[in-house]
């Protein structure tokens, strides 16, 4: 029956099939499995619940093309890892029983804009009223299917791609789990609230790299970043961490343009050579840019000059260093802690052209992997390319090594599977298959289940997310080494977030030697047992108590030491004073606690003295912190909100200091193209500003003849709050002085009709005196 649409609609669909069949050849239906339908540039696998997949199957195209060369490891290996995980879940009787997971997998071509266009497929069913699709078999009736509803997306790989896709997926409340995106920006839960990842954020990576740099005693380094969210955010996090920890100076920060021009990488090498003492280069770049940088270094005959440190985008990949082994020798790289999945090795090495037709890019991979051609027509006369026999085997007739992110792809798919399983258990209890409450799946509810998963991943590592959707920080440290003519990445260390180590140690302690409560009659015994009283205690020794408080004491002492070291820092870091007073007082309290507590262990009133001492010490410590750190800020917020504003970058005090020190410093500043920012962090960054007075009226200034003209020369910005003179108690400040903005290299400020001497004060309370013919302004 035609139903509500009518016979005309069905005949139009049938006519469309006939027209399409006459316009071009059709692929026989035998080429695909019943559950896998290759469609143009995507893989479609039918199922009860459909997951989306985003993988960089191809690289970025050149000369206006969207896609470039095939990526065997980064693209095909990761894509097959998702198919492998789907097969395992669909064959698992305990995980999502009687529910089949399907997929729609797309190629991002390593480009964020192309990925955005492709990802519209995921929301097609939500934005189109009639998105039905017509497929025509050989001589058969038309097969009409509706676009599948994607409930979650696995991917993407690059951070810039994930950010672009996350912006559209959140509009339709579709959760997303990435297996490789590590940019810190993605931790912003207010902007990317439906984004999660099974790899740690670059915030952890930046801290790990700073720790490695300090361990290697590199104190003067340059940074190199690919333009985009991953590279720029990574370098920004590294610079921030290096400033916080100290001991590392950034010579210059160079940026690689998104679309580099010919000769751009040669120019980058020349820039890095400008600071010849900064031989260490910290790289946050994609693998294509890394390879081009190494090629440019070899071309400039700088093999062995630079010490490279690469982020996880370099990791242990072969592609960036292939045929560039000597240039990359000694490079230190970092990669999230991972393990090789043996089950995937068996699965992938068994893939052939006959049993893997659901992967529409597998034939292209086959030709590239075995250096052959499948079609006889593709073979050119005189070429040395052989014809594929289809009997080649991966790992036997070609080299094979599992790509590093395979584990994380599998974990991402399983995280989605466990979340759906928990959701089905709660919403459809005892129901076989999907129920009405999960048809369709609500994305907001699914996100809550994703954030609460906690299971052991394919490699044995725990898979969990924090409130921002980030995984914990665990890294392996590699070095690229050449030995006996062969090159390899060798693990030389590991890094783990210290917080997790501390929590792990405490958990192990309580498991190995758990504490118990006991009733102690020793201190309250009497001659008559009927009047004996017991005290409920924790059965830990004094030594155990010291060990328990040891970590807090270590932090307290360390904080006190650095509070002393930073007591003379500039006024901008004004937190040093209250922190210092807090820590000094806390140390005094606890130094008094230790002898009192342990010195009374033999006293008859031990119970009362020790309990009172511990209680008073803890209360005093908390009160000191509240009184010296918290309450002053509350006071400012409640009673002086006008002071709760950012201070100006250049106050009158800075101007005065610059004037007095102008003979020691010279102005440094240059503009570089392509967004390059050069910053000498180890030198004075304040450009000299001269503040002087003169009776000479500047040019183009209309000044009455009978007035005494006072000028402030080369002052870039200023704000005068109040002024007074020897002839009057106060002097009115014109409005223009309070919001002075003077662009240009030689600005002037005219002060007319003022007494012979003038005392001014800025909002920061800094005072200065101006004399009519004084060479410079002197502080008071």
XYZ file of C-alpha atoms in Angstrom:
780
model
C 0.000 0.000 0.000
C 1.322 3.439 -0.839
C 0.161 4.842 2.507
C -0.105 8.563 3.090
C 2.502 9.510 0.504
C 0.435 8.354 -2.500
C 1.328 6.465 -5.642
C 3.018 9.495 -7.219
C 5.752 9.604 -4.598
C 6.600 5.902 -5.022
C 6.668 6.170 -8.835
C 8.973 9.174 -8.559
C 11.379 7.137 -6.411
C 11.252 4.246 -8.859
C 11.894 6.583 -11.782
C 14.872 8.034 -9.910
C 16.359 4.545 -9.554
C 15.920 3.871 -13.277
C 17.557 7.149 -14.231
C 20.487 6.525 -11.921
C 20.949 2.995 -13.252
C 21.185 4.312 -16.811
C 23.634 7.078 -15.897
C 26.484 4.938 -14.605
C 27.722 1.485 -13.625
C 26.534 -0.182 -10.456
C 28.552 -2.145 -7.975
C 27.201 -5.662 -7.572
C 25.566 -6.347 -4.258
C 27.943 -9.223 -3.658
C 30.789 -6.809 -3.005
C 29.525 -5.991 0.455
C 28.218 -7.889 3.426
C 24.560 -7.563 4.219
C 25.442 -5.496 7.268
C 28.044 -3.267 5.576
C 27.217 -0.862 2.762
C 30.056 1.206 1.278
C 28.631 4.615 0.479
C 30.791 7.159 -1.321
C 33.324 8.423 1.237
C 32.004 6.717 4.353
C 31.594 3.273 5.875
C 28.142 2.257 7.011
C 27.500 -0.727 9.258
C 23.894 -1.369 10.254
C 22.944 -1.883 13.890
C 20.360 -1.162 16.566
C 22.470 1.783 17.792
C 24.757 3.682 15.442
C 28.070 5.247 16.486
C 29.894 7.805 14.378
C 33.608 7.599 13.653
C 36.075 10.257 12.506
C 39.523 9.182 11.312
C 42.290 10.864 9.256
C 42.333 8.192 6.544
C 44.032 10.674 4.209
C 46.313 13.627 4.809
C 45.632 17.215 3.874
C 45.430 17.830 0.158
C 47.412 20.419 -1.741
C 46.616 22.697 -4.682
C 42.993 23.084 -3.671
C 42.324 19.386 -3.087
C 40.615 18.410 0.152
C 42.437 15.094 0.649
C 45.983 13.973 0.004
C 47.943 10.769 0.452
C 46.699 7.746 2.390
C 47.736 7.461 6.050
C 48.323 3.779 6.691
C 48.994 3.828 10.432
C 47.261 6.959 11.658
C 44.259 6.396 9.427
C 43.723 2.743 8.512
C 45.056 1.209 11.736
C 42.863 3.426 13.903
C 39.813 2.896 11.699
C 40.255 -0.871 11.834
C 40.638 -0.589 15.622
C 37.100 0.783 15.811
C 35.782 -2.040 13.612
C 37.684 -4.512 15.795
C 36.118 -3.084 18.960
C 32.621 -3.148 17.447
C 33.036 -6.818 16.540
C 34.170 -7.653 20.082
C 31.249 -5.825 21.697
C 28.687 -7.324 19.301
C 30.031 -10.809 20.079
C 30.146 -10.232 23.853
C 27.125 -11.858 25.560
C 27.595 -9.750 28.710
C 28.017 -6.284 27.189
C 24.902 -4.924 25.447
C 23.302 -8.365 24.973
C 20.788 -8.567 22.113
C 21.769 -5.044 21.026
C 23.974 -4.569 17.962
C 26.225 -1.560 17.539
C 26.462 -0.118 14.040
C 28.661 2.643 12.669
C 28.988 5.460 10.169
C 32.710 6.175 9.724
C 33.998 9.235 7.848
C 37.368 10.453 6.569
C 38.419 13.853 7.961
C 41.404 14.176 5.578
C 43.318 15.738 8.495
C 41.531 19.054 7.882
C 39.105 20.687 10.297
C 36.930 22.362 7.652
C 36.555 19.142 5.678
C 35.712 17.250 8.863
C 33.001 19.786 9.660
C 31.391 19.193 6.266
C 31.602 15.435 6.721
C 30.182 15.486 10.246
C 26.944 17.000 8.976
C 26.128 13.399 8.085
C 25.811 12.651 11.798
C 23.066 15.227 12.292
C 21.299 14.655 8.976
C 18.524 12.631 10.586
C 17.906 15.445 13.072
C 17.689 18.374 10.637
C 15.929 16.846 7.637
C 12.228 16.155 7.658
C 12.561 13.595 4.888
C 16.076 12.236 4.644
C 15.194 8.871 3.142
C 17.662 7.283 0.756
C 16.899 5.187 -2.333
C 19.181 2.353 -3.479
C 18.447 0.258 -6.541
C 19.557 -3.342 -6.941
C 20.146 -5.113 -10.234
C 16.695 -5.286 -11.743
C 14.998 -5.308 -8.337
C 12.643 -2.879 -6.646
C 14.070 0.236 -4.985
C 15.348 -0.176 -1.435
C 14.342 2.827 0.650
C 16.220 3.483 3.883
C 16.131 6.334 6.345
C 19.340 8.009 7.546
C 20.579 6.419 10.745
C 20.529 8.379 13.976
C 24.050 8.674 15.400
C 23.967 8.597 19.220
C 27.684 9.184 19.835
C 30.885 9.900 17.916
C 34.322 8.314 18.283
C 36.953 10.893 17.348
C 38.376 12.989 16.040
C 42.143 12.667 15.924
C 43.577 16.180 15.701
C 42.546 18.705 18.335
C 41.628 21.363 15.783
C 39.350 18.849 14.067
C 37.751 17.807 17.360
C 37.118 21.418 18.325
C 35.438 22.144 15.004
C 33.266 19.038 15.190
C 32.474 19.478 18.906
C 30.931 22.872 18.184
C 28.257 21.314 15.968
C 27.737 18.053 17.901
C 26.956 19.920 21.136
C 24.129 21.751 19.367
C 22.438 18.402 18.763
C 23.496 16.932 22.135
C 25.607 14.148 20.617
C 28.396 12.949 22.983
C 31.894 12.681 21.569
C 34.871 10.628 22.813
C 38.252 11.354 21.264
C 41.135 8.898 21.143
C 43.923 11.383 20.318
C 42.905 15.049 20.847
C 44.885 16.518 23.729
C 44.524 20.330 23.469
C 43.859 22.000 26.857
C 41.049 24.074 25.314
C 38.899 20.955 25.116
C 38.847 20.763 28.921
C 36.553 23.798 28.997
C 33.312 22.143 30.038
C 31.310 25.300 29.369
C 32.216 25.309 25.668
C 32.789 21.613 24.930
C 30.383 20.059 27.400
C 29.651 16.977 25.241
C 33.332 16.228 24.610
C 35.325 13.554 26.467
C 38.646 11.836 25.756
C 40.492 8.717 26.812
C 43.878 10.457 26.456
C 45.205 12.995 28.981
C 45.094 16.738 28.362
C 48.179 18.614 27.228
C 48.105 20.371 30.577
C 49.584 17.186 32.029
C 51.845 16.817 29.011
C 53.196 20.348 29.375
C 54.023 19.708 33.034
C 55.713 16.440 32.115
C 57.783 18.132 29.395
C 58.846 20.921 31.750
C 59.942 18.293 34.280
C 61.927 16.493 31.566
C 63.578 19.734 30.404
C 64.634 20.522 33.953
C 65.895 16.975 34.474
C 68.015 17.320 31.322
C 69.266 20.683 32.674
C 68.093 22.609 29.613
C 67.586 26.180 30.808
C 67.369 28.017 27.464
C 64.989 26.605 24.853
C 62.914 27.616 21.833
C 59.378 26.474 21.061
C 57.896 25.516 17.711
C 54.161 25.038 17.160
C 51.808 24.299 14.310
C 49.183 26.971 13.890
C 45.952 25.719 15.389
C 44.467 24.689 18.701
C 46.808 21.776 19.389
C 50.118 23.505 18.703
C 49.360 26.944 20.085
C 47.605 25.670 23.218
C 50.394 23.174 23.870
C 53.135 25.805 23.672
C 51.102 28.217 25.783
C 50.693 25.555 28.468
C 54.430 24.736 28.319
C 55.423 28.400 28.664
C 53.002 28.854 31.563
C 54.305 25.788 33.406
C 57.937 26.800 32.811
C 57.222 30.207 34.352
C 55.517 28.676 37.365
C 58.284 26.160 38.025
C 61.156 28.476 37.071
C 64.587 27.548 35.789
C 63.616 27.477 32.086
C 63.871 30.498 29.772
C 62.121 30.712 26.413
C 64.423 32.166 23.755
C 61.720 32.507 21.091
C 58.395 31.022 20.062
C 58.001 30.250 16.367
C 54.726 29.358 14.709
C 54.274 27.174 11.610
C 51.500 28.614 9.380
C 48.482 26.462 8.647
C 49.214 26.677 4.916
C 53.015 27.109 4.736
C 54.442 28.743 1.633
C 57.433 27.323 -0.285
C 60.608 27.958 1.653
C 58.721 28.576 4.912
C 60.494 25.771 6.799
C 63.911 26.987 5.639
C 63.002 30.362 7.091
C 61.958 28.678 10.369
C 65.361 27.000 10.701
C 67.091 30.343 10.100
C 64.979 31.914 12.855
C 65.856 29.145 15.286
C 69.531 29.690 14.487
C 69.229 33.366 15.460
C 69.387 32.248 19.092
C 72.284 29.858 18.630
C 72.601 29.155 22.344
C 69.056 27.808 22.469
C 69.790 24.482 20.816
C 66.879 22.683 22.482
C 63.612 22.997 20.528
C 60.259 22.033 22.067
C 57.862 20.947 19.301
C 54.073 20.886 19.423
C 53.311 20.180 15.769
C 51.581 17.642 13.556
C 53.686 14.896 12.028
C 53.709 16.465 8.559
C 55.177 19.704 9.921
C 57.673 17.774 12.063
C 58.961 15.965 9.006
C 59.326 19.193 7.038
C 61.219 20.835 9.902
C 63.669 17.923 10.040
C 64.094 18.069 6.265
C 64.830 21.800 6.449
C 67.381 21.220 9.232
C 69.172 18.623 7.118
C 69.061 20.923 4.085
C 70.659 23.705 6.169
C 73.430 21.274 7.205
C 72.374 21.506 10.858
C 72.363 17.787 11.610
C 73.269 17.390 15.268
C 72.871 21.072 16.140
C 69.361 20.939 17.578
C 68.123 18.876 20.494
C 64.512 18.021 19.682
C 61.778 17.354 22.202
C 58.480 16.309 20.646
C 54.984 16.101 22.067
C 52.653 13.129 21.660
C 51.961 14.101 18.043
C 55.523 12.892 17.383
C 55.535 10.137 19.995
C 57.028 6.971 18.536
C 55.846 7.435 14.953
C 58.023 6.290 12.074
C 56.559 8.632 9.436
C 58.096 11.912 10.769
C 61.635 10.479 10.891
C 61.634 8.117 7.899
C 64.910 8.661 5.965
C 65.729 11.469 8.419
C 67.219 9.267 11.125
C 70.461 11.198 11.556
C 68.704 14.551 11.954
C 66.258 13.131 14.510
C 68.865 11.162 16.468
C 68.647 11.815 20.193
C 65.176 13.348 20.036
C 63.180 12.980 23.252
C 59.468 12.422 22.767
C 56.505 11.802 25.009
C 53.450 9.627 24.573
C 50.511 8.679 26.791
C 51.268 5.386 28.500
C 49.998 2.582 26.312
C 50.459 -1.087 25.477
C 50.276 -3.053 22.262
C 46.989 -4.955 21.803
C 47.879 -8.479 20.684
C 44.331 -9.302 19.731
C 44.320 -6.446 17.262
C 47.592 -7.663 15.728
C 45.997 -11.032 14.999
C 42.863 -9.364 13.664
C 44.640 -6.879 11.384
C 47.190 -9.341 9.979
C 44.288 -11.599 8.955
C 42.552 -8.861 6.932
C 42.401 -9.509 3.178
C 40.594 -8.047 0.215
C 38.003 -10.820 0.468
C 37.113 -10.614 4.168
C 37.350 -6.854 4.649
C 35.099 -5.329 2.036
C 33.275 -3.228 4.585
C 36.342 -0.927 4.684
C 36.025 1.043 1.447
C 39.596 2.359 1.776
C 41.179 -1.058 2.327
C 41.893 -1.631 -1.372
C 43.812 1.645 -1.493
C 45.702 0.592 1.637
C 46.466 -2.765 0.006
C 48.051 -1.139 -3.038
C 50.058 1.298 -0.917
C 51.175 -1.340 1.580
C 52.334 -3.935 -0.956
C 53.402 -1.502 -3.703
C 51.187 -3.051 -6.315
C 48.132 -2.255 -8.420
C 44.817 -4.087 -8.309
C 43.627 -3.033 -11.759
C 45.445 -4.067 -14.896
C 44.446 -0.790 -16.528
C 46.284 1.166 -13.845
C 49.606 -0.365 -14.853
C 51.601 1.829 -17.195
C 53.948 0.432 -19.783
C 57.530 0.390 -18.609
C 56.602 0.853 -14.953
C 58.074 -1.420 -12.317
C 54.841 -1.622 -10.336
C 53.539 -5.155 -10.117
C 49.977 -6.357 -10.169
C 48.436 -7.367 -6.849
C 47.713 -11.070 -6.528
C 45.385 -10.786 -3.499
C 47.521 -13.473 -1.857
C 49.746 -10.970 -0.067
C 49.640 -11.072 3.713
C 50.125 -8.201 6.182
C 53.151 -8.729 8.403
C 54.594 -11.402 6.109
C 54.924 -9.664 2.769
C 55.155 -6.193 4.309
C 56.389 -4.583 7.501
C 53.788 -4.101 10.223
C 53.867 -2.349 13.569
C 50.754 -1.453 15.537
C 49.993 2.279 15.605
C 50.279 3.892 19.031
C 46.700 5.126 19.418
C 45.022 1.774 18.629
C 44.547 1.068 22.333
C 42.811 4.403 22.872
C 40.468 3.925 19.912
C 39.358 0.593 21.363
C 38.977 2.112 24.836
C 36.874 4.961 23.408
C 34.491 2.530 21.701
C 34.255 0.428 24.861
C 33.589 3.554 26.958
C 30.619 4.287 24.724
C 29.542 0.635 24.946
C 29.738 0.525 28.765
C 27.801 3.804 29.011
C 25.048 2.461 26.739
C 24.987 -0.791 28.718
C 24.537 1.054 32.039
C 21.910 3.275 30.459
C 19.987 0.258 29.154
C 20.219 -1.446 32.546
C 18.655 1.574 34.278
C 16.081 2.621 31.683
C 15.103 -0.786 30.298
C 15.402 -3.191 33.262
C 14.780 -6.788 32.236
C 13.993 -5.766 28.649
C 15.544 -7.661 25.714
C 16.686 -5.129 23.132
C 15.901 -1.426 23.121
C 12.860 -0.041 24.895
C 10.887 3.122 24.194
C 12.952 5.126 26.709
C 16.065 4.491 24.593
C 14.439 4.951 21.196
C 15.828 7.440 20.453
C 18.775 7.635 22.863
C 18.868 10.896 24.792
C 22.317 12.474 24.364
C 22.267 14.394 27.644
C 21.526 11.226 29.626
C 24.139 9.266 27.682
C 26.756 11.907 28.520
C 26.129 11.396 32.256
C 26.678 7.660 31.876
C 29.865 8.252 29.852
C 31.343 10.497 32.561
C 30.622 7.848 35.239
C 32.169 4.801 33.496
C 35.004 3.054 35.279
C 36.352 -0.139 33.745
C 39.608 -1.853 32.835
C 40.635 -1.017 29.276
C 41.867 -3.361 26.566
C 45.465 -3.006 27.851
C 44.570 -3.280 31.546
C 44.696 0.446 32.341
C 41.656 1.934 34.112
C 39.390 4.018 31.865
C 37.708 6.884 33.692
C 36.868 10.561 33.194
C 36.913 13.580 35.469
C 34.224 16.265 35.548
C 35.681 17.872 32.395
C 35.800 14.603 30.475
C 39.607 14.255 30.732
C 41.553 11.077 31.392
C 44.303 10.927 34.072
C 47.853 11.854 33.081
C 50.224 8.923 32.451
C 53.130 9.184 29.981
C 56.046 7.181 28.631
C 59.252 9.044 27.707
C 61.074 7.912 24.545
C 64.395 8.682 22.921
C 65.108 8.103 19.232
C 68.387 6.190 19.130
C 70.679 4.920 16.385
C 72.531 1.705 17.162
C 74.564 -0.340 14.685
C 72.879 1.368 11.755
C 69.335 0.713 12.989
C 67.009 3.297 14.531
C 64.438 2.747 17.237
C 62.409 4.548 19.895
C 63.545 3.395 23.306
C 61.581 3.975 26.511
C 63.855 5.854 28.920
C 61.369 6.751 31.644
C 57.776 7.454 32.616
C 55.791 10.293 34.170
C 52.608 10.118 36.208
C 50.546 12.836 37.791
C 51.879 13.109 41.363
C 48.428 13.479 42.800
C 47.419 10.099 41.478
C 50.613 8.581 42.878
C 49.813 9.956 46.316
C 46.240 8.671 46.222
C 47.459 5.291 44.983
C 49.985 5.063 47.814
C 47.359 5.880 50.433
C 44.970 3.295 48.996
C 47.694 0.622 49.002
C 48.591 1.514 52.581
C 45.028 1.107 53.813
C 44.645 -2.175 51.925
C 47.894 -3.671 53.250
C 47.607 -2.382 56.820
C 44.056 -1.148 57.505
C 43.301 0.735 60.712
C 40.851 -0.522 63.337
C 39.170 1.031 66.321
C 40.033 -0.381 69.750
C 38.886 0.303 73.302
C 41.859 1.277 75.468
C 41.510 0.787 79.251
C 45.185 1.499 79.946
C 44.898 5.221 80.709
C 41.615 4.997 82.633
C 42.194 1.901 84.787
C 41.123 1.917 88.446
C 41.572 -0.389 91.424
C 37.948 -1.394 91.179
C 37.271 -2.886 87.712
C 33.653 -1.819 87.990
C 34.676 1.842 87.681
C 37.116 1.323 84.790
C 36.512 3.411 81.717
C 37.618 2.678 78.175
C 38.666 5.160 75.492
C 37.823 4.475 71.844
C 41.041 4.892 69.805
C 42.461 4.214 66.374
C 45.097 1.496 66.645
C 47.901 3.367 64.898
C 51.249 4.112 66.450
C 52.801 7.527 66.891
C 55.190 6.691 64.016
C 52.254 5.910 61.745
C 50.672 9.226 62.670
C 53.884 11.047 61.767
C 54.044 9.231 58.422
C 50.403 10.092 57.800
C 51.107 13.793 58.338
C 54.517 13.643 56.661
C 53.314 14.603 53.194
C 51.407 17.609 54.530
C 54.453 18.651 56.526
C 56.638 18.348 53.424
C 54.261 20.615 51.496
C 54.187 23.070 54.396
C 57.981 23.277 54.632
C 58.380 23.583 50.849
C 55.774 26.331 50.702
C 57.504 28.180 53.546
C 60.891 27.990 51.836
C 59.520 29.393 48.597
C 57.553 32.045 50.493
C 60.896 33.234 51.881
C 62.536 33.107 48.454
C 59.755 35.120 46.827
C 59.410 37.777 49.512
C 61.186 40.302 47.291
C 59.310 39.678 44.062
C 57.747 42.626 42.195
C 54.539 44.141 43.392
C 52.554 42.314 40.687
C 53.017 39.078 42.619
C 51.487 40.478 45.768
C 50.293 37.097 46.997
C 53.775 36.342 48.363
C 53.297 38.449 51.517
C 50.059 36.869 52.849
C 51.250 33.391 51.876
C 54.511 34.030 53.686
C 52.834 35.203 56.917
C 50.452 32.239 56.765
C 53.223 29.687 56.376
C 55.453 31.263 59.039
C 52.627 31.103 61.555
C 51.661 27.571 60.536
C 55.237 26.358 60.950
C 55.435 27.894 64.436
C 52.171 26.200 65.427
C 53.269 22.768 64.266
C 56.805 23.114 65.581
C 55.246 23.699 68.984
C 52.843 20.781 68.474
C 55.517 18.107 67.882
C 57.406 18.369 71.208
C 54.209 18.818 73.213
C 52.452 15.853 71.608
C 55.303 13.355 71.703
C 56.941 14.718 74.854
C 53.887 13.876 76.940
C 53.601 10.249 75.789
C 54.612 9.060 79.274
C 52.463 11.506 81.194
C 49.559 10.348 83.274
C 47.366 12.919 81.571
C 48.585 11.872 78.133
C 45.088 11.455 76.729
C 43.903 14.925 77.624
C 47.136 16.733 76.726
C 47.621 15.076 73.355
C 43.986 15.385 72.357
C 43.903 19.055 73.335
C 47.227 19.763 71.602
C 46.156 18.127 68.343
C 42.776 19.856 68.347
C 44.219 23.294 69.093
C 46.973 22.908 66.460
C 44.569 21.902 63.721
C 42.159 24.706 64.672
C 44.922 27.305 64.754
C 46.285 26.207 61.366
C 42.872 26.480 59.769
C 42.163 29.810 61.479
C 45.473 31.274 60.326
C 44.816 30.276 56.728
C 41.309 31.716 56.876
C 42.409 34.907 58.577
C 45.435 35.719 56.444
C 44.488 34.338 53.025
C 40.711 34.178 52.797
C 39.321 36.980 54.962
C 41.337 39.859 53.374
C 39.903 38.930 49.990
C 36.382 38.723 51.399
C 36.889 42.136 52.988
C 37.940 43.678 49.673
C 35.015 42.091 47.821
C 32.410 43.208 50.375
C 33.660 46.614 51.524
C 36.057 47.852 48.808
C 34.846 46.456 45.469
C 36.490 49.362 43.640
C 39.865 47.801 44.442
C 38.861 44.433 42.996
C 39.984 45.354 39.465
C 43.090 44.451 37.447
C 45.901 46.884 37.929
C 47.246 48.860 35.024
C 50.187 47.307 33.274
C 52.191 50.553 33.481
C 51.792 52.656 36.590
C 53.517 55.894 37.511
C 55.973 53.861 39.544
C 56.942 51.848 36.459
C 57.419 55.076 34.524
C 59.627 56.545 37.248
C 61.692 53.349 37.507
C 62.146 53.226 33.754
C 63.254 56.860 33.718
C 65.911 56.327 36.361
C 67.150 53.098 34.746
C 67.035 54.317 31.150
C 70.793 54.409 30.911
C 70.970 50.655 31.599
C 68.400 49.346 29.176
C 67.626 49.976 25.554
C 64.327 49.471 23.895
C 63.790 46.042 22.409
C 60.897 45.233 20.202
C 60.314 44.010 16.733
C 57.458 42.820 14.670
C 57.760 39.525 12.879
C 55.409 38.156 10.263
C 53.372 34.956 10.352
C 52.362 35.498 13.942
C 55.854 34.848 15.356
C 56.292 36.221 18.840
C 59.839 36.687 20.138
C 60.127 37.028 23.893
C 63.353 37.315 25.862
C 62.007 36.079 29.175
C 65.394 36.252 30.831
C 65.777 39.981 30.146
C 63.918 43.135 31.134
C 60.839 43.360 28.908
C 59.865 46.891 30.011
C 60.645 49.354 27.229
C 62.280 52.518 28.664
C 59.812 55.346 29.179
C 61.210 58.852 29.790
C 59.314 61.267 31.983
C 60.679 64.798 31.924
C 59.545 68.397 32.277
C 60.411 71.451 30.272
C 59.302 75.025 29.849
C 59.469 74.570 26.123
C 56.086 74.206 24.530
C 55.910 71.215 22.137
C 55.028 71.819 18.482
C 51.400 72.083 17.434
C 50.403 72.893 21.025
C 48.253 75.950 21.703
C 49.536 77.316 24.997
C 48.846 80.795 26.466
C 51.947 82.954 26.497
C 51.623 83.810 30.189
C 51.442 80.201 31.336
C 54.245 77.939 32.339
C 54.155 74.891 30.049
C 55.072 71.558 31.592
C 55.337 68.456 29.426
C 55.708 64.782 29.984
C 57.852 63.406 27.191
C 57.543 59.857 25.710
C 54.924 58.634 28.161
C 52.912 55.833 26.532
C 50.095 55.783 29.092
C 49.351 57.290 32.452
C 46.729 58.017 35.056
C 47.076 60.833 37.584
C 44.707 60.651 40.512
C 45.548 63.802 42.489
C 48.128 66.554 42.412
C 49.198 69.245 44.891
C 51.742 72.056 44.874
C 53.711 74.218 47.278
C 51.372 77.119 46.621
C 48.079 75.334 47.154
C 46.830 72.338 49.128
C 45.291 70.661 46.124
C 45.364 70.911 42.383
C 42.466 69.852 40.141
C 43.333 67.114 37.684
C 41.656 67.450 34.252
C 39.540 64.523 33.100
C 41.871 63.889 30.189
C 44.718 63.089 32.554
C 42.783 60.332 34.244
C 42.227 58.382 31.016
C 45.325 59.264 29.069
C 45.780 57.257 25.858
C 48.578 58.524 23.614
C 49.423 56.276 20.641
C 52.555 56.901 18.689
C 56.242 56.881 19.404
C 56.666 60.431 20.818
C 53.466 61.415 22.624
C 53.223 64.642 24.623
C 51.107 65.689 27.546
C 50.665 69.397 28.210
C 50.236 70.631 31.756
C 49.364 74.316 31.645
C 48.824 76.874 34.396
C 50.525 74.960 37.159
C 52.766 76.192 40.002
C 56.515 75.933 39.927
C 56.553 72.507 41.560
C 53.951 69.771 41.320
C 53.456 66.599 43.377
C 51.277 63.912 41.782
C 49.944 60.572 42.884
C 48.590 57.703 40.750
C 45.824 55.224 41.783
C 48.451 52.827 43.122
C 49.523 55.382 45.705
C 52.894 56.059 44.082
C 54.017 59.680 44.476
C 56.323 61.748 42.286
C 57.442 65.366 42.137
C 57.737 67.426 38.944
C 60.062 70.434 38.686
C 59.846 72.876 35.773
C 63.428 72.425 34.587
C 64.342 69.098 36.159
C 65.887 66.568 33.757
C 63.721 63.724 34.986
C 60.969 62.892 37.428
C 62.233 61.616 40.769
C 60.297 59.328 43.103
C 59.490 60.359 46.646
